[in-house]
Amino acid sequence: MAGETPLMVVDGGGMVVQWSHQAEELWGRPAGEVVGRPATDLVNPVPTPGGGDVERCRDHGLRDVAEGAAGGGLWVRPVLRDDGSVAWGIFLPPSDGLVPGIESAVLEALSAHMAGALFVVDEELHVVSANAAAQALSGASAPQMLGRPLTDAWPLSSPGELEHILRQAMAGGTSATDHVMRRAPKNDPQQTHAVSVLPLQDAPGAVVIAYDVTDQEKARRGVQALYAVRERVGQTLDVVATCQELVHALVPGFADIAVVEVVDPVVRGEEPPLSPLGRDVPLRRAAFANSGGDQQVRAHPVGDVRALPFSTPYAQALADLKPRAIALRPDTPWLAAD
């Protein structure tokens, strides 16, 4: 495939202002013989016996090169010179028929305008390029990311998974699409991205594209949770067993922790008091599940009976029978109470 450097550059007056090493090899002329001379000197019109003129290429000239080039001709396109003037660049056509520079132009357009994050990594999985969305995702500018491992610049909950996918894609030369990955817990563990990896064809490395699918994943997990509850909860008439089925249907697919507490008389087969419940009505912790193992310690053991302290959102929900979605922060005042 032709490179991005033109064979020669001709200014508006037809003078050769740049002559490449490849042109020296093709025409057998050093730059000193050509630069500053009209490009037409490379082609001489000579008379024919019939009185007309035929263009004869001097030595190994333009026509010889054009006829021998892939595609049967030369590419000509405007180029911007360092002084701001516009000249004409003459290129050998690439073997695949693409306009010279089109691949880098496409990558630049994608980087600038695509909504998703786009990283380019080398064979060591270090960042060599990052668009604006990738910089926003990483919380760092492009210069701060360049040369860093991708999974260092963009922390994930499972960095080894992305590294494995990258190495497989580069080794096999095949793309990998729509792998769902979460950010590292210390950042935003709920932020989820669909990640695709595209190996570079003419250089070691790969393109990594990531789209935020947090909302879609939340909706998908919600649907899965509803299905799991429908399929797995209510297999018996035992109240405690039903509570346990519920927490195990919700964790870990939908929630990290699930707790079910019921009015204590219900566990004994008695009728519950009328709702809404007063502050002193005792509740029994009937079921508990978590996804974090021993790292998530239960505040109260299963079977514990107590009244919920006021004014936690739990007690408020029992008082007005309204559901609540609460954002937990370290300074949330009721956390000390429960």
Coordinates of C-alpha atoms in Angstrom, one line a residue:
M1 CA 0.0 0.0 0.0
A2 CA 1.3 3.5 -0.8
G3 CA 2.5 5.6 2.0
E4 CA 1.2 9.0 3.0
T5 CA 4.3 10.8 1.6
P6 CA 3.8 12.1 -2.0
L7 CA 6.2 11.1 -4.7
M8 CA 6.5 14.8 -5.5
V9 CA 4.8 18.1 -4.8
V10 CA 4.2 20.6 -7.5
D11 CA 3.2 24.2 -6.8
G12 CA 0.6 26.3 -8.5
G13 CA 3.1 27.4 -11.2
G14 CA 3.9 23.8 -12.1
M15 CA 7.3 23.8 -10.4
V16 CA 8.5 20.8 -8.5
V17 CA 9.0 21.9 -4.9
Q18 CA 9.4 18.5 -3.2
W19 CA 11.0 15.3 -4.5
S20 CA 10.9 12.1 -2.4
H21 CA 13.4 9.3 -2.0
Q22 CA 10.9 7.0 -3.7
A23 CA 10.8 9.4 -6.7
E24 CA 14.6 9.3 -6.8
E25 CA 14.4 5.5 -7.1
L26 CA 11.6 5.5 -9.7
W27 CA 13.0 8.2 -12.0
G28 CA 16.7 7.7 -11.2
R29 CA 17.2 11.4 -10.5
P30 CA 18.3 13.1 -7.3
A31 CA 16.2 15.9 -5.8
G32 CA 18.9 18.4 -6.8
E33 CA 18.2 17.8 -10.5
V34 CA 14.4 18.1 -10.2
V35 CA 13.4 20.5 -7.4
G36 CA 12.8 24.0 -8.8
R37 CA 12.3 22.9 -12.3
P38 CA 8.9 22.5 -14.2
A39 CA 7.2 19.2 -13.7
T40 CA 6.7 19.1 -17.5
D41 CA 10.5 18.6 -17.9
L42 CA 9.8 15.0 -16.9
V43 CA 7.8 14.6 -20.2
N44 CA 9.2 15.7 -23.6
P45 CA 6.8 16.2 -26.6
V46 CA 8.6 14.9 -29.7
P47 CA 7.5 15.1 -33.4
T48 CA 6.2 12.1 -35.2
P49 CA 6.5 11.3 -38.9
G50 CA 2.8 12.3 -39.4
G51 CA 3.4 15.7 -38.1
G52 CA 1.8 15.4 -34.6
D53 CA 3.4 15.3 -31.2
V54 CA 3.7 12.4 -28.9
E55 CA 4.6 12.6 -25.2
R56 CA 7.8 10.7 -24.6
C57 CA 8.8 10.2 -21.0
R58 CA 12.4 11.3 -20.5
D59 CA 14.4 8.3 -19.1
H60 CA 12.1 6.5 -16.8
G61 CA 9.4 9.2 -16.9
L62 CA 5.9 10.0 -15.6
R63 CA 4.1 7.8 -18.1
D64 CA 6.2 4.7 -17.3
V65 CA 5.5 5.2 -13.6
A66 CA 1.9 5.8 -14.2
E67 CA 1.4 2.8 -16.4
G68 CA 3.3 0.5 -14.0
A69 CA 1.5 1.8 -10.9
A70 CA -1.3 -0.2 -9.3
G71 CA -4.6 1.0 -10.7
G72 CA -2.9 2.3 -14.0
G73 CA -2.3 5.9 -12.9
L74 CA -1.1 8.4 -10.3
W75 CA -3.2 10.0 -7.6
V76 CA -3.2 13.8 -7.4
R77 CA -4.6 15.7 -4.4
P78 CA -4.1 19.1 -2.8
V79 CA -1.7 19.3 0.1
L80 CA -1.1 22.1 2.5
R81 CA 2.5 23.3 2.7
D82 CA 4.2 24.6 5.8
D83 CA 4.0 28.2 4.6
G84 CA 0.2 27.9 4.3
S85 CA 0.1 27.7 0.5
V86 CA -1.7 24.9 -1.3
A87 CA 0.2 22.7 -3.8
W88 CA -0.5 19.5 -5.6
G89 CA 0.8 16.1 -4.2
I90 CA 1.4 13.3 -6.6
F91 CA 1.1 9.8 -5.1
L92 CA 1.4 6.2 -6.2
P93 CA -2.0 4.6 -5.9
P94 CA -2.3 2.1 -3.1
S95 CA -2.7 -1.6 -4.0
D96 CA -6.1 -1.7 -2.3
G97 CA -7.4 1.3 -4.3
L98 CA -7.9 3.6 -1.3
V99 CA -7.0 7.2 -1.6
P100 CA -3.7 7.9 0.2
G101 CA -4.3 9.1 3.8
I102 CA -7.9 7.8 3.8
E103 CA -7.3 5.3 6.7
S104 CA -5.8 7.9 9.1
A105 CA -8.5 10.4 8.0
V106 CA -11.2 7.9 8.8
L107 CA -9.7 7.2 12.2
E108 CA -9.4 10.9 13.0
A109 CA -13.1 11.4 12.0
L110 CA -14.2 8.5 14.2
S111 CA -12.1 9.8 17.1
A112 CA -13.5 13.3 16.8
H113 CA -17.2 12.6 16.2
M114 CA -18.1 9.2 17.7
A115 CA -20.0 9.3 21.0
G116 CA -18.1 6.3 22.5
A117 CA -14.7 6.3 24.0
L118 CA -12.0 5.2 21.5
F119 CA -8.5 4.1 22.6
V120 CA -5.7 2.9 20.4
V121 CA -3.2 0.6 22.1
D122 CA 0.2 -0.8 21.0
E123 CA 1.3 -4.5 21.2
E124 CA 2.1 -3.9 24.9
L125 CA -1.5 -2.7 25.5
H126 CA -0.2 0.8 26.3
V127 CA -2.3 3.8 25.2
V128 CA -1.0 5.6 22.0
S129 CA -4.2 7.6 21.3
A130 CA -7.4 8.5 23.0
N131 CA -10.3 10.6 21.8
A132 CA -12.2 13.2 23.9
A133 CA -14.8 10.7 25.1
A134 CA -12.0 8.3 26.3
Q135 CA -10.3 11.2 28.1
A136 CA -13.5 12.0 29.9
L137 CA -14.1 8.4 30.8
S138 CA -10.5 8.1 32.2
G139 CA -10.6 11.5 33.9
A140 CA -7.2 12.3 32.3
S141 CA -6.0 14.2 29.3
A142 CA -4.4 12.4 26.3
P143 CA -0.8 13.4 27.3
Q144 CA -1.4 12.0 30.8
M145 CA -2.6 8.7 29.3
L146 CA -0.1 8.2 26.5
G147 CA 2.3 5.3 27.3
R148 CA 0.2 4.0 30.3
P149 CA -1.3 0.5 30.3
L150 CA -4.9 0.8 29.2
T151 CA -6.3 -0.9 32.3
D152 CA -4.3 1.6 34.4
A153 CA -5.7 4.6 32.5
W154 CA -9.2 3.1 32.6
P155 CA -9.7 1.0 35.8
L156 CA -12.1 -1.9 35.4
S157 CA -13.5 -4.4 37.9
S158 CA -12.0 -7.2 35.8
P159 CA -8.9 -5.7 34.0
G160 CA -7.5 -9.2 33.2
E161 CA -10.6 -9.9 31.1
L162 CA -10.0 -7.0 28.8
E163 CA -6.3 -7.7 28.5
H164 CA -7.1 -11.3 27.6
I165 CA -9.6 -10.2 24.9
L166 CA -7.0 -7.7 23.5
R167 CA -4.3 -10.3 23.2
Q168 CA -6.6 -12.9 21.7
A169 CA -7.8 -10.4 19.1
M170 CA -4.3 -9.2 18.1
A171 CA -3.0 -12.8 18.0
G172 CA -5.8 -14.1 15.8
G173 CA -6.5 -10.9 13.8
T174 CA -10.2 -11.1 14.6
S175 CA -12.4 -8.6 16.3
A176 CA -14.3 -9.1 19.6
T177 CA -17.5 -7.1 20.1
D178 CA -19.9 -6.1 22.8
H179 CA -18.2 -7.5 25.9
V180 CA -20.0 -5.9 29.0
M181 CA -17.6 -4.6 31.6
R182 CA -17.9 -2.6 34.8
R183 CA -15.6 0.1 36.2
A184 CA -13.5 -0.6 39.2
P185 CA -15.4 -0.4 42.5
K186 CA -13.4 2.6 43.8
N187 CA -14.6 4.6 40.8
D188 CA -18.2 3.9 39.8
P189 CA -19.0 0.2 40.0
Q190 CA -22.5 0.8 38.5
Q191 CA -21.1 2.3 35.3
T192 CA -21.1 -0.4 32.6
H193 CA -19.7 -0.3 29.1
A194 CA -20.0 -2.5 26.0
V195 CA -16.5 -2.9 24.8
S196 CA -15.3 -3.9 21.3
V197 CA -11.8 -4.7 20.2
L198 CA -10.6 -4.3 16.6
P199 CA -7.0 -5.4 15.8
L200 CA -5.0 -3.2 13.6
Q201 CA -4.2 -4.7 10.2
D202 CA -0.9 -3.1 9.2
A203 CA 0.6 -2.5 12.6
P204 CA 0.8 -4.2 16.0
G205 CA -1.9 -3.0 18.3
A206 CA -5.7 -2.6 18.5
V207 CA -8.6 -0.1 18.7
V208 CA -10.8 -0.4 21.8
I209 CA -14.2 1.2 21.6
A210 CA -16.5 1.5 24.7
Y211 CA -20.1 2.7 24.8
D212 CA -21.9 3.4 28.1
V213 CA -24.7 0.9 28.5
T214 CA -25.4 1.5 32.2
D215 CA -29.1 2.2 31.8
Q216 CA -29.6 -0.7 29.4
E217 CA -27.8 -3.1 31.8
K218 CA -29.9 -1.9 34.7
A219 CA -33.1 -2.5 32.7
R220 CA -31.9 -5.9 31.6
R221 CA -31.1 -6.9 35.2
G222 CA -34.5 -5.6 36.3
V223 CA -36.2 -7.9 33.8
Q224 CA -34.0 -10.8 34.8
A225 CA -34.9 -10.2 38.5
L226 CA -38.6 -10.2 37.8
Y227 CA -38.3 -13.4 35.8
A228 CA -36.2 -15.0 38.6
V229 CA -38.7 -14.0 41.3
R230 CA -41.6 -15.4 39.2
E231 CA -39.8 -18.7 38.6
R232 CA -38.2 -19.3 42.0
V233 CA -40.3 -17.6 44.7
G234 CA -43.4 -19.2 46.3
Q235 CA -42.5 -22.8 45.8
T236 CA -43.9 -23.5 49.3
L237 CA -46.4 -22.0 51.8
D238 CA -43.7 -21.6 54.4
V239 CA -43.2 -17.8 55.1
V240 CA -39.5 -18.0 56.0
A241 CA -38.7 -20.3 53.0
T242 CA -40.5 -17.9 50.7
C243 CA -38.4 -15.0 52.1
Q244 CA -35.2 -16.9 51.5
E245 CA -36.2 -17.7 47.9
L246 CA -36.8 -14.0 47.3
V247 CA -33.3 -12.9 48.5
H248 CA -31.6 -15.6 46.5
A249 CA -33.6 -14.6 43.4
L250 CA -32.3 -11.0 43.7
V251 CA -28.7 -11.5 44.7
P252 CA -26.3 -11.2 42.9
G253 CA -28.1 -10.6 39.6
F254 CA -30.1 -7.6 40.7
A255 CA -28.6 -6.5 44.0
D256 CA -25.5 -6.9 46.1
I257 CA -27.5 -7.3 49.4
A258 CA -31.1 -8.2 50.1
V259 CA -32.8 -8.4 53.4
V260 CA -36.4 -9.5 54.2
E261 CA -38.0 -8.7 57.5
V262 CA -41.5 -9.6 58.4
V263 CA -43.9 -9.0 61.3
D264 CA -43.0 -11.5 63.9
P265 CA -46.6 -12.9 64.5
V266 CA -46.7 -13.9 60.8
V267 CA -43.8 -16.3 61.2
R268 CA -45.7 -18.0 64.0
G269 CA -48.8 -18.4 61.7
E270 CA -50.8 -15.6 63.3
E271 CA -52.5 -12.7 61.6
P272 CA -50.4 -9.6 61.1
P273 CA -51.5 -6.2 62.7
L274 CA -53.2 -3.7 60.4
S275 CA -51.0 -1.5 58.3
P276 CA -49.4 1.0 58.5
L277 CA -47.3 -0.3 61.3
G278 CA -46.5 1.6 64.5
R279 CA -42.9 2.3 65.6
D280 CA -42.8 -0.4 68.3
V281 CA -44.1 -3.4 66.2
P282 CA -41.3 -6.1 66.2
L283 CA -40.0 -7.5 63.0
R284 CA -38.1 -10.7 62.5
R285 CA -35.2 -10.9 60.1
A286 CA -36.3 -13.8 57.9
A287 CA -33.8 -13.8 55.2
F288 CA -30.4 -12.2 54.2
A289 CA -28.2 -12.6 51.1
N290 CA -25.1 -10.8 49.9
S291 CA -22.7 -11.0 47.1
G292 CA -19.6 -10.0 49.0
G293 CA -19.0 -13.0 51.2
D294 CA -17.5 -12.3 54.6
Q295 CA -16.6 -8.8 53.6
Q296 CA -20.3 -7.7 54.0
V297 CA -21.1 -8.4 57.6
R298 CA -24.7 -8.6 58.7
A299 CA -25.8 -5.9 61.1
H300 CA -28.3 -8.4 62.6
P301 CA -28.4 -12.2 62.3
V302 CA -31.3 -14.0 60.6
G303 CA -33.9 -14.7 63.3
D304 CA -33.2 -11.5 65.2
V305 CA -36.5 -9.8 66.4
R306 CA -36.6 -6.1 67.0
A307 CA -38.4 -2.9 66.3
L308 CA -36.9 -0.8 63.5
P309 CA -35.3 2.4 64.8
F310 CA -36.8 5.7 63.8
S311 CA -36.3 7.6 61.6
T312 CA -34.6 5.2 59.2
P313 CA -36.1 4.9 55.7
Y314 CA -37.1 1.3 56.7
A315 CA -39.3 2.6 59.6
Q316 CA -40.6 5.4 57.4
A317 CA -41.7 3.0 54.6
L318 CA -43.6 0.9 57.1
A319 CA -45.3 4.1 58.5
D320 CA -46.5 5.5 55.2
L321 CA -46.4 2.3 53.0
K322 CA -44.4 4.0 50.3
P323 CA -41.3 2.6 48.6
R324 CA -38.0 4.6 48.7
A325 CA -34.8 4.6 46.7
I326 CA -32.0 6.0 48.9
A327 CA -28.5 7.1 47.9
L328 CA -26.1 5.8 50.5
R329 CA -23.1 8.1 51.5
P330 CA -20.7 7.9 54.3
D331 CA -22.3 10.9 56.0
T332 CA -25.9 9.6 55.8
P333 CA -27.2 10.4 59.3
W334 CA -29.3 7.3 59.9
L335 CA -26.6 4.8 59.1
A336 CA -25.3 5.2 62.7
A337 CA -28.8 4.1 63.9
D338 CA -29.0 1.1 61.6

